[in-house]
Coordinates of C-alpha atoms and ligand atoms in Angstrom, one line a residue:
M1 CA 19.6 35.1 -39.5
P2 CA 16.4 33.0 -38.4
S3 CA 15.9 30.6 -41.4
H4 CA 13.3 28.1 -41.9
D5 CA 12.0 25.9 -44.7
V6 CA 8.3 27.6 -44.5
L7 CA 7.8 31.4 -44.0
I8 CA 4.1 32.2 -43.3
I9 CA 3.3 35.8 -43.4
G10 CA -0.1 36.7 -41.9
A11 CA -1.2 34.0 -39.1
G12 CA -5.0 34.3 -39.7
L13 CA -6.8 30.9 -40.8
A14 CA -5.6 30.7 -44.2
G15 CA -2.3 31.1 -42.8
Q16 CA -2.5 29.3 -39.4
R17 CA -4.3 26.1 -41.4
A18 CA -1.0 26.5 -43.7
A19 CA 1.4 26.4 -40.7
L20 CA -0.2 23.2 -39.9
A21 CA -0.3 21.7 -42.9
A22 CA 3.5 22.3 -42.9
A23 CA 4.5 21.4 -39.7
D24 CA 2.3 17.7 -40.3
A25 CA 4.5 17.4 -43.1
G26 CA 7.8 17.6 -40.5
V27 CA 9.5 20.9 -42.0
T28 CA 10.8 23.7 -40.1
V29 CA 8.1 27.0 -40.0
A30 CA 8.1 29.9 -38.8
I31 CA 4.1 32.0 -38.7
M32 CA 4.8 36.0 -38.7
S33 CA 2.4 38.1 -38.0
K34 CA 2.0 42.6 -36.9
V35 CA -0.9 41.5 -34.6
H36 CA -1.6 38.9 -31.9
P37 CA -2.7 35.9 -33.9
V38 CA -5.9 35.8 -32.8
R39 CA -6.6 39.0 -33.0
S40 CA -6.5 39.0 -37.2
H41 CA -8.8 39.5 -39.2
S42 CA -10.6 36.0 -39.5
V43 CA -11.9 36.7 -35.8
A44 CA -15.0 38.7 -37.5
A45 CA -16.3 36.1 -39.4
A46 CA -19.5 35.7 -38.0
G47 CA -22.0 33.5 -40.5
G48 CA -20.1 30.2 -41.1
I49 CA -18.6 28.2 -43.7
N50 CA -19.6 26.5 -46.8
A51 CA -19.8 21.9 -47.1
A52 CA -22.0 20.1 -48.9
I53 CA -22.0 17.8 -45.8
N54 CA -25.6 17.3 -46.1
P55 CA -26.4 13.8 -47.5
A56 CA -28.9 15.3 -50.0
D57 CA -26.6 17.8 -50.9
D58 CA -23.9 17.4 -53.5
W59 CA -20.0 19.5 -54.2
R60 CA -21.1 19.9 -57.4
S61 CA -24.5 21.7 -56.9
H62 CA -21.8 23.9 -54.3
A63 CA -19.4 24.1 -56.9
Y64 CA -22.4 24.9 -59.7
D65 CA -23.5 27.7 -56.7
T66 CA -20.4 28.8 -56.6
V67 CA -19.2 29.2 -60.3
K68 CA -22.3 30.9 -61.1
G69 CA -22.2 33.5 -57.9
S70 CA -18.9 34.2 -59.6
D71 CA -20.7 35.6 -62.6
F72 CA -18.5 32.7 -64.2
L73 CA -15.4 34.7 -63.5
G74 CA -14.5 32.3 -60.9
D75 CA -11.9 29.5 -62.5
Q76 CA -13.7 26.3 -62.3
D77 CA -11.0 23.4 -61.6
A78 CA -10.7 25.6 -58.5
I79 CA -13.7 25.8 -57.8
E80 CA -14.2 22.1 -58.2
V81 CA -10.9 21.7 -55.8
M82 CA -12.5 23.3 -52.8
C83 CA -16.1 22.2 -52.4
E84 CA -15.0 18.7 -53.6
E85 CA -12.3 18.9 -50.5
A86 CA -15.1 21.0 -48.4
P87 CA -16.8 18.9 -46.4
K88 CA -13.4 16.5 -45.3
E89 CA -12.0 19.7 -44.2
V90 CA -15.0 21.0 -41.9
M91 CA -15.5 17.8 -40.6
H92 CA -11.6 17.8 -39.7
L93 CA -12.0 21.4 -37.7
E94 CA -14.8 19.4 -35.4
H95 CA -12.4 16.5 -35.1
I96 CA -9.8 19.1 -33.3
G97 CA -12.5 21.1 -31.0
V98 CA -14.7 23.2 -33.6
T99 CA -17.8 23.3 -31.8
F100 CA -20.0 23.4 -34.8
H101 CA -23.6 24.3 -34.1
R102 CA -25.8 20.8 -33.7
N103 CA -29.6 20.5 -34.5
D104 CA -32.1 18.7 -32.0
T105 CA -30.6 15.4 -33.9
G106 CA -27.6 15.9 -32.9
E107 CA -26.1 16.6 -36.2
L108 CA -24.1 19.5 -38.0
D109 CA -26.6 22.0 -38.2
L110 CA -26.5 23.8 -41.8
R111 CA -28.2 27.3 -42.4
A112 CA -28.8 28.9 -45.5
F113 CA -26.9 31.7 -47.2
G114 CA -26.9 33.8 -50.1
G115 CA -27.1 32.5 -53.8
A116 CA -26.5 28.6 -52.4
S117 CA -29.1 26.1 -53.9
M118 CA -29.6 24.0 -50.0
N119 CA -28.5 25.1 -46.1
R120 CA -24.9 24.3 -46.5
T121 CA -23.7 26.7 -43.9
A122 CA -21.7 25.3 -40.8
Y123 CA -21.8 27.8 -38.2
V124 CA -20.9 28.8 -34.2
A125 CA -23.3 31.4 -33.6
D126 CA -22.4 34.1 -34.9
I127 CA -18.9 33.9 -34.0
T128 CA -17.4 31.1 -36.5
G129 CA -14.3 32.9 -37.6
Q130 CA -13.3 33.6 -33.8
A131 CA -14.5 29.4 -33.3
I132 CA -12.2 28.1 -35.5
L133 CA -9.0 30.5 -35.0
H134 CA -8.4 30.2 -31.5
V135 CA -8.6 26.0 -32.5
L136 CA -6.4 26.3 -34.9
Y137 CA -3.9 28.1 -32.5
E138 CA -4.3 26.3 -29.9
Q139 CA -3.9 23.1 -32.6
L140 CA -0.7 25.1 -34.0
L141 CA 1.0 25.2 -30.2
K142 CA 1.9 21.0 -30.4
Y143 CA 4.3 21.9 -32.8
H144 CA 6.7 24.5 -30.4
E145 CA 9.5 22.7 -31.2
T146 CA 9.3 22.9 -35.4
V147 CA 7.0 26.1 -35.7
D148 CA 9.0 28.8 -34.5
R149 CA 5.9 31.7 -33.8
Y150 CA 6.6 36.0 -34.4
E151 CA 3.6 37.8 -33.3
E152 CA 3.8 41.2 -33.7
W153 CA 6.4 41.5 -36.6
F154 CA 5.3 43.6 -39.2
T155 CA 7.3 42.5 -43.1
T156 CA 8.4 44.9 -44.7
S157 CA 9.6 43.7 -48.1
L158 CA 10.4 40.1 -49.7
L159 CA 13.4 39.3 -50.4
L160 CA 14.6 37.3 -53.9
D161 CA 18.1 36.2 -54.6
D162 CA 19.7 36.4 -58.1
D163 CA 17.5 34.0 -60.1
G164 CA 14.0 35.8 -58.8
A165 CA 13.0 33.2 -56.3
C166 CA 11.7 34.3 -53.3
V167 CA 14.1 33.5 -50.0
G168 CA 12.8 35.7 -47.3
C169 CA 11.7 38.4 -45.5
V170 CA 12.7 41.7 -44.1
A171 CA 10.8 42.1 -40.8
R172 CA 10.4 44.7 -37.8
D173 CA 9.8 43.6 -34.0
L174 CA 7.6 46.0 -32.6
R175 CA 8.6 45.7 -29.8
T176 CA 11.6 47.0 -30.0
G177 CA 12.1 48.0 -33.6
K178 CA 14.8 46.1 -34.5
M179 CA 15.0 45.1 -38.2
E180 CA 15.9 41.7 -39.0
T181 CA 16.9 39.4 -42.0
F182 CA 14.4 35.8 -42.6
N183 CA 15.7 33.6 -44.5
A184 CA 13.5 30.9 -46.5
K185 CA 13.2 27.9 -48.7
N186 CA 8.9 29.3 -49.6
V187 CA 7.6 32.5 -48.5
I188 CA 3.7 31.6 -48.2
L189 CA 2.1 35.0 -47.8
A190 CA -1.5 35.4 -45.9
S191 CA -1.3 38.4 -44.8
G192 CA -5.7 38.8 -45.5
G193 CA -7.1 41.6 -47.9
A194 CA -7.5 44.9 -48.3
G195 CA -10.8 46.8 -46.6
Q196 CA -9.2 49.7 -45.5
C197 CA -8.4 50.9 -48.6
F198 CA -12.4 52.1 -48.5
K199 CA -14.5 54.4 -46.2
P200 CA -16.1 53.1 -44.0
T201 CA -15.1 49.3 -44.6
T202 CA -16.4 45.8 -42.4
N203 CA -13.2 45.2 -42.1
G204 CA -10.6 45.8 -39.7
L205 CA -8.1 48.4 -39.6
I206 CA -4.9 46.1 -39.7
C207 CA -6.6 44.8 -43.2
T208 CA -4.4 47.3 -45.3
A209 CA -3.1 45.5 -48.5
D210 CA 0.0 44.5 -47.5
G211 CA 0.8 41.4 -49.2
M212 CA -0.4 42.1 -52.1
A213 CA 2.0 45.3 -52.6
Q214 CA 4.6 43.2 -51.4
A215 CA 3.8 40.9 -54.0
L216 CA 3.7 43.4 -56.7
R217 CA 6.8 44.8 -56.1
V218 CA 8.7 41.5 -56.6
G219 CA 7.0 41.2 -60.0
A220 CA 3.9 38.7 -59.3
P221 CA 0.7 40.0 -61.0
L222 CA -2.3 40.6 -59.1
M223 CA -5.4 39.1 -60.9
D224 CA -9.3 40.8 -59.8
M225 CA -8.7 43.5 -58.9
E226 CA -11.4 45.9 -59.7
M227 CA -13.9 42.5 -57.7
I228 CA -15.1 44.7 -55.2
Q229 CA -17.2 43.2 -53.0
Y230 CA -19.9 45.8 -51.2
H231 CA -21.8 43.4 -48.7
P232 CA -25.6 44.3 -48.4
T233 CA -26.0 44.8 -45.3
T234 CA -23.3 46.7 -42.9
L235 CA -24.7 49.2 -40.0
V236 CA -25.3 53.3 -41.9
E237 CA -23.5 54.8 -38.8
N238 CA -20.2 52.9 -38.9
G239 CA -20.4 50.0 -41.5
F240 CA -20.2 47.1 -38.9
L241 CA -21.3 44.1 -40.5
I242 CA -24.6 42.3 -39.8
T243 CA -23.9 38.9 -40.8
E244 CA -25.8 37.4 -44.2
G245 CA -26.4 34.7 -41.2
A246 CA -29.1 37.2 -39.8
R247 CA -30.9 37.1 -43.9
G248 CA -30.0 33.2 -44.0
E249 CA -32.2 33.1 -41.0
G250 CA -35.4 34.8 -42.3
A251 CA -34.8 38.0 -41.7
H252 CA -36.3 40.4 -44.6
L253 CA -35.3 43.8 -46.3
L254 CA -38.2 46.9 -46.7
N255 CA -37.9 50.0 -48.9
A256 CA -40.3 53.0 -47.1
N257 CA -42.8 52.2 -48.1
G258 CA -42.8 48.3 -46.6
E259 CA -42.2 46.5 -49.6
R260 CA -40.1 44.0 -49.9
F261 CA -38.0 45.4 -52.9
M262 CA -36.6 42.3 -53.8
E263 CA -39.4 40.7 -55.7
K264 CA -38.4 42.8 -58.6
S265 CA -34.7 41.3 -59.3
A266 CA -34.8 38.5 -57.0
P267 CA -38.5 36.3 -57.0
N268 CA -36.9 33.4 -56.4
K269 CA -34.6 33.9 -53.8
M270 CA -36.1 37.4 -52.4
E271 CA -32.6 38.5 -49.9
L272 CA -31.1 35.4 -49.9
A273 CA -29.8 36.4 -53.7
S274 CA -26.1 36.7 -53.7
R275 CA -24.8 39.6 -52.5
D276 CA -23.6 41.4 -55.9
V277 CA -27.6 41.4 -56.9
V278 CA -28.9 42.5 -53.2
S279 CA -26.4 45.5 -53.2
R280 CA -27.4 46.3 -56.4
A281 CA -31.2 46.4 -55.9
E282 CA -30.9 48.0 -52.1
Q283 CA -28.7 50.8 -53.7
I284 CA -31.3 51.5 -56.8
E285 CA -34.5 51.6 -54.1
I286 CA -32.3 54.4 -52.5
N287 CA -31.0 56.3 -55.7
E288 CA -34.7 56.2 -56.7
G289 CA -36.1 57.8 -53.1
R290 CA -37.8 54.6 -51.6
G291 CA -34.7 54.6 -48.9
V292 CA -35.5 54.8 -45.0
G293 CA -33.7 57.1 -42.4
E294 CA -33.1 60.7 -41.9
D295 CA -31.5 61.4 -45.2
G296 CA -33.1 58.4 -46.9
S297 CA -30.0 56.1 -47.3
G298 CA -30.5 53.3 -46.0
I299 CA -32.7 50.0 -46.1
Y300 CA -34.3 48.0 -43.3
L301 CA -33.4 45.4 -42.4
D302 CA -36.0 43.7 -40.2
I303 CA -35.0 40.7 -38.1
T304 CA -38.2 40.9 -35.9
V305 CA -39.6 37.6 -38.2
V306 CA -37.1 35.6 -36.5
P307 CA -38.3 34.1 -33.6
R308 CA -36.6 35.6 -30.5
K309 CA -35.5 32.2 -29.0
R310 CA -33.9 31.8 -32.1
T311 CA -31.6 34.7 -32.3
L312 CA -30.7 35.5 -29.2
E313 CA -29.1 31.7 -29.9
A314 CA -27.8 31.7 -33.7
L315 CA -27.5 35.6 -34.0
R316 CA -26.5 37.3 -30.2
E317 CA -23.8 38.8 -31.7
I318 CA -25.5 40.8 -33.8
V319 CA -27.8 41.4 -31.3
N320 CA -25.0 43.4 -29.7
I321 CA -23.4 45.1 -32.2
G322 CA -27.6 46.5 -32.5
K323 CA -27.4 47.6 -29.3
D324 CA -24.5 49.2 -28.4
F325 CA -23.7 50.6 -32.5
A326 CA -27.3 51.5 -33.5
G327 CA -29.3 51.7 -30.3
T328 CA -31.5 49.2 -31.6
D329 CA -33.0 46.3 -30.0
I330 CA -33.0 44.1 -33.5
T331 CA -35.4 41.3 -31.7
K332 CA -38.2 44.2 -31.7
E333 CA -37.7 46.4 -34.3
P334 CA -35.6 46.7 -37.9
I335 CA -31.9 48.2 -38.1
L336 CA -30.8 50.3 -40.5
I337 CA -28.5 48.8 -43.1
R338 CA -27.1 49.6 -46.5
P339 CA -24.5 48.0 -48.9
G340 CA -20.9 48.7 -47.2
Q341 CA -17.2 47.8 -48.8
H342 CA -16.6 44.2 -47.3
Y343 CA -14.4 41.9 -49.2
I344 CA -11.6 41.9 -52.4
M345 CA -12.4 38.9 -54.4
G346 CA -8.8 39.9 -56.3
G347 CA -5.7 39.2 -55.1
I348 CA -2.3 37.7 -55.7
K349 CA -2.4 35.2 -58.5
T350 CA -1.8 31.8 -57.8
D351 CA -2.5 28.2 -59.0
I352 CA -4.8 25.6 -57.0
H353 CA -1.5 24.7 -54.7
G354 CA -1.4 28.4 -53.6
A355 CA 1.7 29.2 -56.1
T356 CA 2.6 32.6 -57.5
E357 CA 4.3 33.2 -60.7
V358 CA 7.4 33.5 -58.5
E359 CA 9.0 30.9 -58.1
G360 CA 9.1 30.0 -54.2
L361 CA 6.8 32.6 -53.2
Y362 CA 2.9 31.6 -52.3
A363 CA 0.0 33.5 -51.4
A364 CA -2.9 32.4 -49.6
G365 CA -6.4 33.4 -48.0
E366 CA -7.6 36.9 -49.7
V367 CA -4.6 38.4 -50.1
A368 CA -4.4 35.9 -53.0
C369 CA -6.7 35.1 -56.1
V370 CA -7.2 31.5 -57.0
S371 CA -9.7 32.6 -58.9
V372 CA -12.6 31.2 -56.8
H373 CA -14.5 34.2 -56.3
G374 CA -14.3 35.2 -59.6
G375 CA -16.9 38.3 -60.1
N376 CA -18.7 37.7 -56.3
R377 CA -17.8 35.7 -53.7
L378 CA -20.7 33.8 -52.1
G379 CA -21.4 34.1 -48.6
A380 CA -19.3 31.8 -46.2
N381 CA -17.1 30.6 -48.7
S382 CA -14.1 33.0 -48.0
L383 CA -13.5 30.5 -44.4
L384 CA -13.9 27.6 -46.9
D385 CA -11.3 29.6 -49.4
T386 CA -8.9 30.5 -46.8
L387 CA -8.4 26.5 -45.1
I388 CA -8.5 24.7 -48.4
F389 CA -6.0 27.0 -50.4
G390 CA -3.8 27.1 -46.4
R391 CA -3.7 23.7 -47.0
R392 CA -2.6 23.1 -50.1
A393 CA 0.0 26.1 -50.1
G394 CA 1.8 24.5 -46.7
E395 CA 1.5 21.2 -48.1
H396 CA 3.0 22.7 -51.8
A397 CA 5.8 24.8 -49.8
A398 CA 6.5 21.6 -47.7
E399 CA 7.4 19.0 -50.5
R400 CA 9.0 21.6 -52.2
A401 CA 11.8 22.5 -49.0
Q402 CA 11.8 19.5 -49.0
S403 CA 14.4 19.2 -51.9
R404 CA 16.3 22.1 -52.0
P405 CA 19.4 23.9 -49.9
M406 CA 18.5 26.6 -47.3
P407 CA 18.7 29.4 -49.5
T408 CA 22.2 33.0 -47.8
A409 CA 19.6 35.8 -48.0
S410 CA 21.5 39.0 -49.0
D411 CA 21.3 42.2 -46.0
A412 CA 21.5 44.7 -48.5
R413 CA 17.6 44.8 -48.1
L414 CA 17.5 45.2 -44.7
R415 CA 20.0 48.2 -45.3
E416 CA 17.2 49.8 -47.2
D417 CA 14.8 48.9 -44.8
E418 CA 16.1 50.4 -41.9
A419 CA 17.2 53.6 -44.3
W420 CA 13.3 53.8 -45.4
I421 CA 12.3 53.6 -41.7
R422 CA 14.8 56.3 -40.5
E423 CA 13.8 58.6 -43.3
I424 CA 9.9 58.4 -42.5
I425 CA 11.0 59.1 -39.0
A426 CA 12.5 62.0 -40.1
R427 CA 10.6 63.9 -42.3
P428 CA 9.7 67.6 -40.7
S429 CA 6.4 67.5 -39.5
S430 CA 4.9 70.2 -42.6
G431 CA 3.7 67.5 -44.8
R432 CA 0.3 66.1 -44.9
R433 CA -1.1 64.0 -42.4
I434 CA -1.4 60.2 -42.8
S435 CA -4.7 60.1 -41.1
E436 CA -6.0 62.5 -44.3
I437 CA -4.4 60.7 -47.1
K438 CA -6.1 57.2 -46.2
D439 CA -9.5 59.3 -45.5
E440 CA -9.5 60.8 -48.9
L441 CA -8.5 57.6 -50.2
G442 CA -10.8 55.8 -48.5
T443 CA -13.9 58.2 -49.1
T444 CA -13.6 58.7 -53.0
L445 CA -13.1 54.7 -53.7
N446 CA -16.1 54.4 -51.3
R447 CA -17.5 57.1 -53.7
H448 CA -16.3 56.0 -57.7
M449 CA -15.4 51.9 -57.0
A450 CA -19.1 50.8 -55.2
V451 CA -21.9 49.6 -56.0
F452 CA -22.2 51.7 -59.6
R453 CA -19.3 52.5 -61.5
D454 CA -18.6 54.4 -64.2
E455 CA -16.0 55.9 -66.5
A456 CA -15.5 59.3 -65.5
G457 CA -16.2 59.1 -61.6
M458 CA -13.2 56.0 -62.0
Q459 CA -10.5 58.3 -64.0
E460 CA -10.9 60.8 -61.5
A461 CA -10.4 58.2 -58.8
L462 CA -7.5 57.9 -60.5
E463 CA -6.4 60.8 -60.6
V464 CA -6.6 60.9 -56.9
V465 CA -4.9 58.3 -56.3
Q466 CA -1.7 58.8 -58.0
R467 CA -1.7 62.3 -56.4
L468 CA -2.2 60.6 -53.3
K469 CA 0.9 58.3 -53.5
E470 CA 3.0 61.6 -54.5
E471 CA 1.0 63.2 -51.1
A472 CA 2.1 59.9 -49.2
K473 CA 6.0 59.9 -49.7
S474 CA 5.7 63.1 -47.7
A475 CA 3.9 62.2 -45.3
C476 CA 4.7 63.8 -41.8
I477 CA 4.0 61.5 -38.3
D478 CA 4.3 62.2 -35.0
D479 CA 6.0 59.3 -33.4
R480 CA 9.7 59.3 -33.0
G481 CA 10.7 56.5 -31.1
T482 CA 11.0 52.8 -32.1
V483 CA 8.8 50.5 -29.5
F484 CA 5.2 49.9 -30.5
N485 CA 5.6 52.7 -33.7
Q486 CA 2.5 52.2 -34.8
D487 CA 3.3 55.8 -37.2
V488 CA 5.6 54.2 -38.7
L489 CA 3.3 50.9 -39.7
G490 CA 0.3 53.4 -40.8
A491 CA 2.9 55.3 -43.2
I492 CA 4.6 52.0 -44.8
E493 CA 1.2 50.6 -44.8
L494 CA -0.6 53.6 -46.2
G495 CA 1.8 53.0 -49.5
Y496 CA 1.0 49.4 -49.5
M497 CA -3.1 50.3 -50.1
L498 CA -1.8 53.0 -52.7
D499 CA -0.4 50.4 -55.0
A500 CA -3.6 48.1 -54.2
A501 CA -6.0 51.0 -54.6
E502 CA -4.7 51.9 -58.0
C503 CA -4.7 48.2 -59.5
M504 CA -8.2 47.8 -58.6
V505 CA -8.7 51.0 -60.4
V506 CA -7.0 50.6 -63.6
A507 CA -8.4 47.4 -63.4
A508 CA -12.1 48.6 -63.5
L509 CA -11.5 51.1 -65.7
H510 CA -10.2 48.5 -68.1
R511 CA -12.8 46.5 -67.8
K512 CA -15.7 47.7 -69.9
E513 CA -18.8 45.4 -68.9
S514 CA -20.7 44.8 -66.1
R515 CA -20.2 41.1 -64.3
G516 CA -20.3 40.2 -60.2
A517 CA -19.1 43.3 -57.7
Q518 CA -18.2 45.4 -61.7
Y519 CA -21.8 47.2 -62.7
R520 CA -20.8 50.2 -64.6
T521 CA -24.0 52.6 -66.1
D522 CA -22.1 53.0 -69.4
F523 CA -21.4 49.1 -69.8
P524 CA -24.1 47.5 -68.4
E525 CA -23.7 44.6 -70.2
R526 CA -22.0 41.6 -69.6
N527 CA -20.2 40.9 -72.5
D528 CA -19.0 37.2 -73.0
A529 CA -17.6 37.9 -76.2
E530 CA -15.1 40.1 -75.2
W531 CA -14.7 40.1 -71.2
L532 CA -15.6 36.3 -70.4
K533 CA -11.3 36.8 -69.2
H534 CA -9.5 37.7 -66.1
I535 CA -7.7 41.2 -65.8
T536 CA -4.1 40.7 -64.5
T537 CA -2.0 44.0 -62.9
S538 CA 1.9 44.4 -62.6
M539 CA 4.5 46.2 -61.3
N540 CA 5.8 48.6 -64.1
G541 CA 8.5 51.2 -62.6
D542 CA 7.3 54.1 -61.5
G543 CA 4.2 53.9 -63.9
A544 CA 0.7 52.7 -63.6
P545 CA 0.6 49.2 -63.3
Q546 CA 0.8 47.1 -66.2
V547 CA -2.4 45.3 -67.4
G548 CA -2.5 41.7 -69.2
Y549 CA -5.2 39.0 -69.1
A550 CA -5.8 35.2 -68.3
P551 CA -8.5 32.8 -69.0
V552 CA -11.2 31.4 -67.4
T553 CA -11.3 28.0 -66.7
I554 CA -14.7 26.4 -67.7
T555 CA -14.8 22.4 -66.6
Q556 CA -18.4 21.6 -66.9
W557 CA -20.5 24.8 -66.7
Q558 CA -21.0 27.2 -69.3
P559 CA -21.9 30.9 -68.8
E560 CA -25.4 31.5 -68.7
E561 CA -27.3 34.8 -67.7
R562 CA -27.2 34.9 -64.4
K563 CA -31.4 34.7 -62.5
Y564 CA -31.8 34.8 -58.7
Ligands
FAD1 C1 -16.4 41.6 -40.5 C2 -15.9 40.3 -41.5 C3 -17.3 38.9 -41.4 C4 -16.4 38.0 -42.2 N1 -17.7 37.0 -41.8 C5 -17.8 35.7 -43.7 C6 -18.3 34.6 -42.6 O1 -18.7 34.1 -42.8 N2 -17.7 33.5 -43.7 C7 -16.6 33.6 -44.6 O2 -17.1 32.5 -45.1 N3 -16.2 34.7 -44.4 C8 -16.3 36.1 -43.6 N4 -15.7 37.1 -44.0 C9 -13.8 36.8 -45.0 C10 -13.0 36.3 -44.0 O3 -13.2 36.8 -42.8 C11 -11.6 36.6 -44.7 O4 -11.8 36.8 -45.8 C12 -11.3 35.9 -44.1 O5 -11.4 35.5 -42.7 C13 -9.5 35.9 -44.2 O6 -8.4 35.4 -43.3 P1 -7.1 35.6 -44.3 O7 -6.3 34.4 -43.5 O8 -6.6 35.6 -45.5 O9 -6.8 36.7 -43.5 P2 -7.0 38.0 -41.9 O10 -7.6 37.3 -40.9 O11 -7.2 39.0 -42.6 O12 -5.1 37.5 -41.6 C14 -4.3 38.3 -42.5 C15 -2.9 37.9 -40.9 O13 -2.1 38.8 -41.6 C16 -1.0 39.4 -40.7 N5 0.0 40.3 -41.7 C17 -0.9 41.3 -42.8 N6 0.4 42.1 -43.2 C18 1.0 41.6 -42.5 C19 2.6 42.4 -42.5 N7 2.7 43.6 -42.9 N8 3.9 41.9 -41.9 C20 3.3 40.6 -40.7 N9 1.9 39.8 -40.5 C21 0.6 40.9 -41.6 C22 -1.9 39.9 -39.7 O14 -1.6 39.8 -38.7 C23 -2.9 38.8 -39.9 O15 -2.3 37.4 -38.9 C24 -15.8 38.3 -43.2 C25 -14.9 39.2 -43.6 C26 -14.9 40.5 -42.4 C27 -14.4 42.0 -42.6

């Protein structure tokens, strides 16, 4: 049975950074990923990573912007850690080979991003995630003696010992269909977000909430799950992302009258207000009949105001995306966009070392909720979150490993998971198709859990999710083989998504106020007296998730009205 001091599930930025930190600390590491690591969603990150590197900047200013962006729901101790450690982390990336863009005097160039009081986003054109992910992957190859890589292995369940500590996982080798028990002193979940619960989404097909559901199923609570980010600029046709870097470079948002409508809701920051504010402003224009496009469901993003040379240099990927996926040359004409699902602020509740409430289980990256993003994440703070808390989880888990014997995980769960997969493969072809259930989930959440929400809509969403959970139990598949059976994976992932979706809707119904990304038309005001607290959701047998609360940590910034 493979045994490691630290087992990391997920090989995006959070997982790779955790692996490097644990390997540096001298312990044995396994890193597992259901796709080749450089196909993790981190590879799609475009715009950049925030750090107060400029001598005129200060990490406290970055921290304040983040607290304000979170609508005061972020935990300020965690935000302080992230922002204070950011410059060192970005310089470290530079030193190990990330080719950040430089200005004419040879210094790291920093671009403007939403909700930031000064330019502090370091970038590699608009392929920042790809650039960092490839460098971390290469760096990790140096540790081939202590780091074992399980690429194209799919984790099905986490394992607990008799005392309730996490001691490994069960996983399936996708190439052969073989299942195996992995034994570990610590497990770090770095398995990314849950965007595929929505349709459309900017997220890759692999962002299916696996880690959130696996953690729930072993008793770790999720937190802030109602906080879903709609990004202001996604393509109307298919939900593809146009990076905030475009507005950072100066692009305008225009309604059907050609007006820069952000003037009304954010007269100072305009297009560079925080994402929740900009998405809401766009949706109001669309709802009130000032949208553009055939059915008026879009807004124009006008990048032609950015000098063409600069666009071709700093936004070259979205030049291609515009041409290939919208038939628009963004250097010559405005492109049709609208708010689209992009990110989940919530996730597995952790402390500032990445530790969850289950002994031996850590979480980092988009799967986790520290909470540094609170009600709304600032653009370019997620890559930072993955790296800072990935590293911290790796370090902490490595330290914990030094003082513990290797556990021996039992094979009982392995046998159960093998039986589970046999049951999926044996299902009669009469059930509903997985893709149909997934579509209904996605369109339902996109209707009722989007920029504007209300009780009736969310109640309907909850009923749909609960019905789909039943239907998913008998959903049929076509592929009954063992080699790269993506159908089996699809069935398992659907169950994970439905668990996470139920937590999102239950938490959103529970929070009877508007804050950050949650805007309730039936409770339009922020209500600090009653709701300046996190909502947690836990597994509750077969019933709806159990709701709880966690306090918001405030260190130096008292809640105030948010203006941009
Ligand atoms: C289009 C796009 C652009 C973005 N741009 C930016 C940006 O410019 N700046 C910024 O700060 N943020 C950006 N973000 C957000 C940011 O990229 C993500 O939040 C971040 O990269 C998530 O990293 P991660 O390591 O947590 O997870 P991911 O990169 O999603 O990796 C998850 C890993 O977990 C593995 N995994 C999942 N489930 C299983 C399982 N069951 N078994 C085994 N392995 C599993 C996957 O194979 C993968 O390796 C962007 C997001 C998108 C979608």
